[in-house]
PDB file of C-alpha atoms in Angstrom:
ATOM      1  CA  UNK J   1      -0.004  -0.002   0.002  1.00 40.00           C
ATOM      2  CA  UNK J   2       1.239   3.455  -0.858  1.00 51.00           C
ATOM      3  CA  UNK J   3       1.809   5.681   2.151  1.00 64.00           C
ATOM      4  CA  UNK J   4       1.155   8.805   0.082  1.00 85.00           C
ATOM      5  CA  UNK J   5      -1.900  10.851   1.034  1.00 93.00           C
ATOM      6  CA  UNK J   6      -4.940   9.963  -1.053  1.00 97.00           C
ATOM      7  CA  UNK J   7      -5.989  12.456  -3.720  1.00 98.00           C
ATOM      8  CA  UNK J   8      -9.637  13.396  -3.217  1.00 98.00           C
ATOM      9  CA  UNK J   9     -11.578  15.696  -5.494  1.00 98.00           C
ATOM     10  CA  UNK J  10     -14.496  17.990  -4.790  1.00 98.00           C
ATOM     11  CA  UNK J  11     -16.960  18.406  -7.646  1.00 98.00           C
ATOM     12  CA  UNK J  12     -16.527  22.126  -8.230  1.00 98.00           C
ATOM     13  CA  UNK J  13     -19.502  23.044 -10.394  1.00 96.00           C
ATOM     14  CA  UNK J  14     -21.626  24.772  -7.757  1.00 94.00           C
ATOM     15  CA  UNK J  15     -21.956  24.807  -3.978  1.00 91.00           C
ATOM     16  CA  UNK J  16     -19.654  24.964  -0.947  1.00 93.00           C
ATOM     17  CA  UNK J  17     -16.539  23.625  -2.635  1.00 96.00           C
ATOM     18  CA  UNK J  18     -13.934  25.594  -0.688  1.00 96.00           C
ATOM     19  CA  UNK J  19     -15.129  24.344   2.702  1.00 96.00           C
ATOM     20  CA  UNK J  20     -14.800  20.725   1.606  1.00 98.00           C
ATOM     21  CA  UNK J  21     -11.310  21.320   0.217  1.00 98.00           C
ATOM     22  CA  UNK J  22     -10.282  22.726   3.606  1.00 97.00           C
ATOM     23  CA  UNK J  23     -11.905  19.851   5.555  1.00 97.00           C
ATOM     24  CA  UNK J  24     -10.264  17.190   3.354  1.00 98.00           C
ATOM     25  CA  UNK J  25      -6.846  18.794   3.732  1.00 97.00           C
ATOM     26  CA  UNK J  26      -7.353  18.855   7.507  1.00 97.00           C
ATOM     27  CA  UNK J  27      -8.131  15.116   7.319  1.00 96.00           C
ATOM     28  CA  UNK J  28      -4.745  14.440   5.647  1.00 96.00           C
ATOM     29  CA  UNK J  29      -5.870  14.156   2.035  1.00 98.00           C
ATOM     30  CA  UNK J  30      -4.636  15.995  -1.032  1.00 98.00           C
ATOM     31  CA  UNK J  31      -7.743  17.943  -2.068  1.00 98.00           C
ATOM     32  CA  UNK J  32      -8.434  19.138  -5.606  1.00 97.00           C
ATOM     33  CA  UNK J  33     -11.378  20.782  -7.376  1.00 98.00           C
ATOM     34  CA  UNK J  34     -12.844  18.632 -10.157  1.00 98.00           C
ATOM     35  CA  UNK J  35     -14.826  20.040 -13.065  1.00 97.00           C
ATOM     36  CA  UNK J  36     -13.917  17.895 -16.063  1.00 97.00           C
ATOM     37  CA  UNK J  37     -13.557  14.180 -16.881  1.00 97.00           C
ATOM     38  CA  UNK J  38      -9.759  14.355 -17.097  1.00 98.00           C
ATOM     39  CA  UNK J  39      -9.622  15.812 -13.569  1.00 98.00           C
ATOM     40  CA  UNK J  40     -11.995  13.132 -12.299  1.00 98.00           C
ATOM     41  CA  UNK J  41      -9.679  10.451 -13.705  1.00 97.00           C
ATOM     42  CA  UNK J  42      -6.834  11.686 -11.496  1.00 97.00           C
ATOM     43  CA  UNK J  43      -8.520  11.362  -8.079  1.00 98.00           C
ATOM     44  CA  UNK J  44      -8.899   8.405  -5.703  1.00 98.00           C
ATOM     45  CA  UNK J  45     -12.261   9.595  -4.357  1.00 98.00           C
ATOM     46  CA  UNK J  46     -14.738  12.435  -4.781  1.00 98.00           C
ATOM     47  CA  UNK J  47     -16.938  14.679  -2.635  1.00 98.00           C
ATOM     48  CA  UNK J  48     -20.243  15.944  -4.023  1.00 98.00           C
ATOM     49  CA  UNK J  49     -20.864  19.180  -2.102  1.00 97.00           C
ATOM     50  CA  UNK J  50     -23.976  20.925  -0.921  1.00 93.00           C
ATOM     51  CA  UNK J  51     -25.570  23.484  -3.190  1.00 92.00           C
ATOM     52  CA  UNK J  52     -28.564  23.181  -5.503  1.00 91.00           C
ATOM     53  CA  UNK J  53     -28.964  19.608  -6.680  1.00 91.00           C
ATOM     54  CA  UNK J  54     -30.790  20.424  -9.915  1.00 90.00           C
ATOM     55  CA  UNK J  55     -28.125  22.957 -10.915  1.00 92.00           C
ATOM     56  CA  UNK J  56     -25.287  20.555 -10.057  1.00 94.00           C
ATOM     57  CA  UNK J  57     -26.993  17.815 -12.086  1.00 93.00           C
ATOM     58  CA  UNK J  58     -27.410  20.005 -15.161  1.00 93.00           C
ATOM     59  CA  UNK J  59     -23.861  21.384 -14.952  1.00 95.00           C
ATOM     60  CA  UNK J  60     -22.427  17.870 -14.559  1.00 96.00           C
ATOM     61  CA  UNK J  61     -24.105  16.913 -17.833  1.00 95.00           C
ATOM     62  CA  UNK J  62     -23.006  20.152 -19.509  1.00 95.00           C
ATOM     63  CA  UNK J  63     -19.368  19.694 -18.455  1.00 96.00           C
ATOM     64  CA  UNK J  64     -19.384  16.064 -19.646  1.00 97.00           C
ATOM     65  CA  UNK J  65     -18.633  14.690 -16.199  1.00 97.00           C
ATOM     66  CA  UNK J  66     -21.934  12.947 -15.339  1.00 97.00           C
ATOM     67  CA  UNK J  67     -21.401   9.707 -17.271  1.00 97.00           C
ATOM     68  CA  UNK J  68     -17.718   9.281 -16.284  1.00 98.00           C
ATOM     69  CA  UNK J  69     -18.740   9.916 -12.667  1.00 98.00           C
ATOM     70  CA  UNK J  70     -21.495   7.308 -12.816  1.00 97.00           C
ATOM     71  CA  UNK J  71     -19.050   4.833 -14.302  1.00 98.00           C
ATOM     72  CA  UNK J  72     -16.457   5.407 -11.586  1.00 97.00           C
ATOM     73  CA  UNK J  73     -19.027   5.134  -8.802  1.00 97.00           C
ATOM     74  CA  UNK J  74     -20.288   1.866 -10.312  1.00 96.00           C
ATOM     75  CA  UNK J  75     -16.675   0.677 -10.441  1.00 96.00           C
ATOM     76  CA  UNK J  76     -16.284   1.333  -6.709  1.00 96.00           C
ATOM     77  CA  UNK J  77     -14.651   4.761  -6.436  1.00 98.00           C
ATOM     78  CA  UNK J  78     -15.318   6.144  -2.937  1.00 98.00           C
ATOM     79  CA  UNK J  79     -17.722   9.062  -3.028  1.00 98.00           C
ATOM     80  CA  UNK J  80     -19.219  11.266  -0.307  1.00 98.00           C
ATOM     81  CA  UNK J  81     -22.222  13.539  -0.784  1.00 98.00           C
ATOM     82  CA  UNK J  82     -23.474  16.244   1.583  1.00 97.00           C
ATOM     83  CA  UNK J  83     -26.978  17.737   1.331  1.00 96.00           C
ATOM     84  CA  UNK J  84     -27.370  18.237  -2.447  1.00 95.00           C
ATOM     85  CA  UNK J  85     -24.617  15.637  -2.802  1.00 97.00           C
ATOM     86  CA  UNK J  86     -26.792  13.154  -0.908  1.00 97.00           C
ATOM     87  CA  UNK J  87     -29.558  13.791  -3.430  1.00 96.00           C
ATOM     88  CA  UNK J  88     -27.057  13.204  -6.253  1.00 96.00           C
ATOM     89  CA  UNK J  89     -26.114   9.805  -4.795  1.00 98.00           C
ATOM     90  CA  UNK J  90     -29.688   8.591  -4.385  1.00 97.00           C
ATOM     91  CA  UNK J  91     -30.955   5.941  -6.750  1.00 96.00           C
ATOM     92  CA  UNK J  92     -34.356   7.662  -6.583  1.00 95.00           C
ATOM     93  CA  UNK J  93     -35.618  11.167  -5.711  1.00 94.00           C
ATOM     94  CA  UNK J  94     -39.148  11.313  -4.345  1.00 89.00           C
ATOM     95  CA  UNK J  95     -39.866  14.754  -5.860  1.00 81.00           C
ATOM     96  CA  UNK J  96     -37.373  15.459  -8.654  1.00 81.00           C
ATOM     97  CA  UNK J  97     -37.325  18.686 -10.623  1.00 79.00           C
ATOM     98  CA  UNK J  98     -37.872  18.461 -14.365  1.00 73.00           C
ATOM     99  CA  UNK J  99     -34.737  17.143 -16.049  1.00 75.00           C
ATOM    100  CA  UNK J 100     -32.987  16.395 -12.765  1.00 83.00           C
ATOM    101  CA  UNK J 101     -30.596  13.441 -12.906  1.00 90.00           C
ATOM    102  CA  UNK J 102     -28.654  11.620 -10.207  1.00 94.00           C
ATOM    103  CA  UNK J 103     -25.353   9.799 -10.154  1.00 96.00           C
ATOM    104  CA  UNK J 104     -26.869   7.020  -8.043  1.00 97.00           C
ATOM    105  CA  UNK J 105     -24.877   4.561  -6.000  1.00 97.00           C
ATOM    106  CA  UNK J 106     -26.953   4.313  -2.831  1.00 98.00           C
ATOM    107  CA  UNK J 107     -30.179   2.321  -2.757  1.00 97.00           C
ATOM    108  CA  UNK J 108     -32.266   5.026  -1.099  1.00 98.00           C
ATOM    109  CA  UNK J 109     -35.176   7.328  -1.801  1.00 97.00           C
ATOM    110  CA  UNK J 110     -34.628  10.949  -0.746  1.00 97.00           C
ATOM    111  CA  UNK J 111     -36.981  13.876  -0.304  1.00 95.00           C
ATOM    112  CA  UNK J 112     -35.582  17.255  -1.380  1.00 92.00           C
ATOM    113  CA  UNK J 113     -35.764  20.235   1.045  1.00 89.00           C
ATOM    114  CA  UNK J 114     -37.472  17.949   3.554  1.00 92.00           C
ATOM    115  CA  UNK J 115     -36.387  19.889   6.642  1.00 91.00           C
ATOM    116  CA  UNK J 116     -37.783  23.173   5.313  1.00 87.00           C
ATOM    117  CA  UNK J 117     -36.759  26.350   3.562  1.00 82.00           C
ATOM    118  CA  UNK J 118     -33.571  28.386   3.904  1.00 82.00           C
ATOM    119  CA  UNK J 119     -34.945  30.393   6.849  1.00 81.00           C
ATOM    120  CA  UNK J 120     -35.710  27.140   8.660  1.00 86.00           C
ATOM    121  CA  UNK J 121     -32.061  26.045   8.658  1.00 91.00           C
ATOM    122  CA  UNK J 122     -30.746  24.758  11.986  1.00 95.00           C
ATOM    123  CA  UNK J 123     -27.890  22.978  13.741  1.00 96.00           C
ATOM    124  CA  UNK J 124     -28.220  19.763  15.725  1.00 96.00           C
ATOM    125  CA  UNK J 125     -26.001  17.216  17.434  1.00 96.00           C
ATOM    126  CA  UNK J 126     -26.051  13.956  15.459  1.00 97.00           C
ATOM    127  CA  UNK J 127     -24.684  10.583  16.566  1.00 97.00           C
ATOM    128  CA  UNK J 128     -23.018   9.126  13.469  1.00 98.00           C
ATOM    129  CA  UNK J 129     -22.096   5.462  13.494  1.00 97.00           C
ATOM    130  CA  UNK J 130     -18.395   5.065  12.722  1.00 95.00           C
ATOM    131  CA  UNK J 131     -17.463   8.494  14.131  1.00 97.00           C
ATOM    132  CA  UNK J 132     -15.965   8.167  17.597  1.00 94.00           C
ATOM    133  CA  UNK J 133     -16.349  10.666  20.407  1.00 96.00           C
ATOM    134  CA  UNK J 134     -19.017  13.306  20.860  1.00 97.00           C
ATOM    135  CA  UNK J 135     -21.916  13.680  18.448  1.00 97.00           C
ATOM    136  CA  UNK J 136     -21.230  15.509  15.187  1.00 97.00           C
ATOM    137  CA  UNK J 137     -22.644  19.027  14.979  1.00 95.00           C
ATOM    138  CA  UNK J 138     -24.767  18.906  11.858  1.00 93.00           C
ATOM    139  CA  UNK J 139     -25.726  22.024   9.911  1.00 96.00           C
ATOM    140  CA  UNK J 140     -29.018  21.490   8.080  1.00 96.00           C
ATOM    141  CA  UNK J 141     -29.656  23.980   5.240  1.00 94.00           C
ATOM    142  CA  UNK J 142     -32.678  23.211   3.060  1.00 93.00           C
ATOM    143  CA  UNK J 143     -31.656  19.671   3.849  1.00 95.00           C
ATOM    144  CA  UNK J 144     -33.076  16.471   2.405  1.00 95.00           C
ATOM    145  CA  UNK J 145     -33.874  13.401   4.408  1.00 96.00           C
ATOM    146  CA  UNK J 146     -33.961   9.753   3.385  1.00 98.00           C
ATOM    147  CA  UNK J 147     -37.455   8.307   3.092  1.00 97.00           C
ATOM    148  CA  UNK J 148     -36.286   4.704   2.857  1.00 97.00           C
ATOM    149  CA  UNK J 149     -33.229   2.555   2.156  1.00 98.00           C
ATOM    150  CA  UNK J 150     -32.780  -0.754   0.416  1.00 97.00           C
ATOM    151  CA  UNK J 151     -31.186  -3.851   1.860  1.00 93.00           C
ATOM    152  CA  UNK J 152     -27.690  -2.868   0.737  1.00 94.00           C
ATOM    153  CA  UNK J 153     -27.645   0.516   2.470  1.00 97.00           C
ATOM    154  CA  UNK J 154     -26.646   1.037   6.108  1.00 98.00           C
ATOM    155  CA  UNK J 155     -28.256   3.810   8.156  1.00 98.00           C
ATOM    156  CA  UNK J 156     -25.536   5.695  10.051  1.00 98.00           C
ATOM    157  CA  UNK J 157     -27.593   8.450  11.704  1.00 98.00           C
ATOM    158  CA  UNK J 158     -31.103   9.718  12.301  1.00 98.00           C
ATOM    159  CA  UNK J 159     -32.479  13.041  13.477  1.00 96.00           C
ATOM    160  CA  UNK J 160     -36.061  13.732  14.471  1.00 93.00           C
ATOM    161  CA  UNK J 161     -37.080  10.257  13.358  1.00 96.00           C
ATOM    162  CA  UNK J 162     -35.620  10.749   9.864  1.00 97.00           C
ATOM    163  CA  UNK J 163     -32.569   9.145   8.275  1.00 98.00           C
ATOM    164  CA  UNK J 164     -29.810  11.734   7.747  1.00 98.00           C
ATOM    165  CA  UNK J 165     -26.671   9.641   7.077  1.00 98.00           C
ATOM    166  CA  UNK J 166     -26.279   6.507   4.962  1.00 98.00           C
ATOM    167  CA  UNK J 167     -23.477   4.341   3.653  1.00 98.00           C
ATOM    168  CA  UNK J 168     -23.504   1.699   0.954  1.00 98.00           C
ATOM    169  CA  UNK J 169     -20.139   0.163   0.143  1.00 97.00           C
ATOM    170  CA  UNK J 170     -17.814   2.987  -0.860  1.00 98.00           C
ATOM    171  CA  UNK J 171     -20.608   5.572  -1.028  1.00 98.00           C
ATOM    172  CA  UNK J 172     -21.320   7.816   1.963  1.00 98.00           C
ATOM    173  CA  UNK J 173     -23.990  10.511   2.259  1.00 98.00           C
ATOM    174  CA  UNK J 174     -25.159  12.982   4.899  1.00 98.00           C
ATOM    175  CA  UNK J 175     -28.073  15.380   4.663  1.00 97.00           C
ATOM    176  CA  UNK J 176     -26.163  17.848   6.848  1.00 97.00           C
ATOM    177  CA  UNK J 177     -22.957  19.857   6.325  1.00 96.00           C
ATOM    178  CA  UNK J 178     -20.058  18.776   8.577  1.00 95.00           C
ATOM    179  CA  UNK J 179     -17.677  20.895   6.493  1.00 95.00           C
ATOM    180  CA  UNK J 180     -19.180  24.088   7.957  1.00 95.00           C
ATOM    181  CA  UNK J 181     -18.374  23.350  11.616  1.00 94.00           C
ATOM    182  CA  UNK J 182     -14.601  22.862  11.837  1.00 92.00           C
ATOM    183  CA  UNK J 183     -15.187  19.263  12.969  1.00 95.00           C
ATOM    184  CA  UNK J 184     -13.475  17.110  10.336  1.00 96.00           C
ATOM    185  CA  UNK J 185     -14.294  13.646  11.712  1.00 97.00           C
ATOM    186  CA  UNK J 186     -16.810  12.754   8.982  1.00 98.00           C
ATOM    187  CA  UNK J 187     -14.282  13.785   6.347  1.00 98.00           C
ATOM    188  CA  UNK J 188     -11.676  11.680   8.169  1.00 97.00           C
ATOM    189  CA  UNK J 189     -14.069   8.714   7.979  1.00 98.00           C
ATOM    190  CA  UNK J 190     -14.335   9.261   4.229  1.00 98.00           C
ATOM    191  CA  UNK J 191     -10.554   9.621   3.839  1.00 98.00           C
ATOM    192  CA  UNK J 192     -10.215   6.278   5.666  1.00 97.00           C
ATOM    193  CA  UNK J 193     -12.661   4.756   3.163  1.00 97.00           C
ATOM    194  CA  UNK J 194     -10.477   6.014   0.311  1.00 98.00           C
ATOM    195  CA  UNK J 195      -7.329   4.652   1.960  1.00 97.00           C
ATOM    196  CA  UNK J 196      -8.986   1.261   2.406  1.00 96.00           C
ATOM    197  CA  UNK J 197     -10.000   1.187  -1.254  1.00 94.00           C
ATOM    198  CA  UNK J 198      -6.454   2.004  -2.364  1.00 92.00           C
ATOM    199  CA  UNK J 199      -5.103  -0.723  -0.086  1.00 91.00           C
ATOM    200  CA  UNK J 200      -7.517  -3.276  -1.582  1.00 90.00           C
ATOM    201  CA  UNK J 201      -6.550  -2.281  -5.118  1.00 87.00           C
ATOM    202  CA  UNK J 202      -2.859  -2.709  -4.342  1.00 83.00           C
ATOM    203  CA  UNK J 203      -3.215  -6.322  -3.195  1.00 80.00           C
TER     204      UNK J 203
END
């Protein structure tokens, strides 16, 4: 196994890209913005940031990165989606906008903006399975929740009776924004997932 830090991209088409780049670097990864297929090909894993899921979907198609991203996720590339990124990783959206596409990768059904509008944003302590220590402080901004998961998906956290964190294989998703709090433990969990994938590929 290579001891070099994993190279992890952040899909930089729209949303809170900078905050994820900072959090990944703090979790001992080499963080890079990714906008095009050739940049996607150079990373070991990818973060799909919060933002506006319909806009991100349409820009991913426009920039020619949607199909290569789907292919890499199907092939097992580790991927982590927050908020809009969670929506992008869902196999099904309960209430999609016209023309909205997803990358898929997690057998779940999500509801967009489930926790309310922008002015109903809030913070809450969330116990996330796999993250040691105190609960994670989750920032919920027009956040989705997961209506249901399939047999292959593992629920990692709930809030208010709703599923807010899910993992399936190398795909991780949270409806909240850990990158906005200065607590990088969820990003460290994802970096560990990327390291484990690289170790498996080197065997």
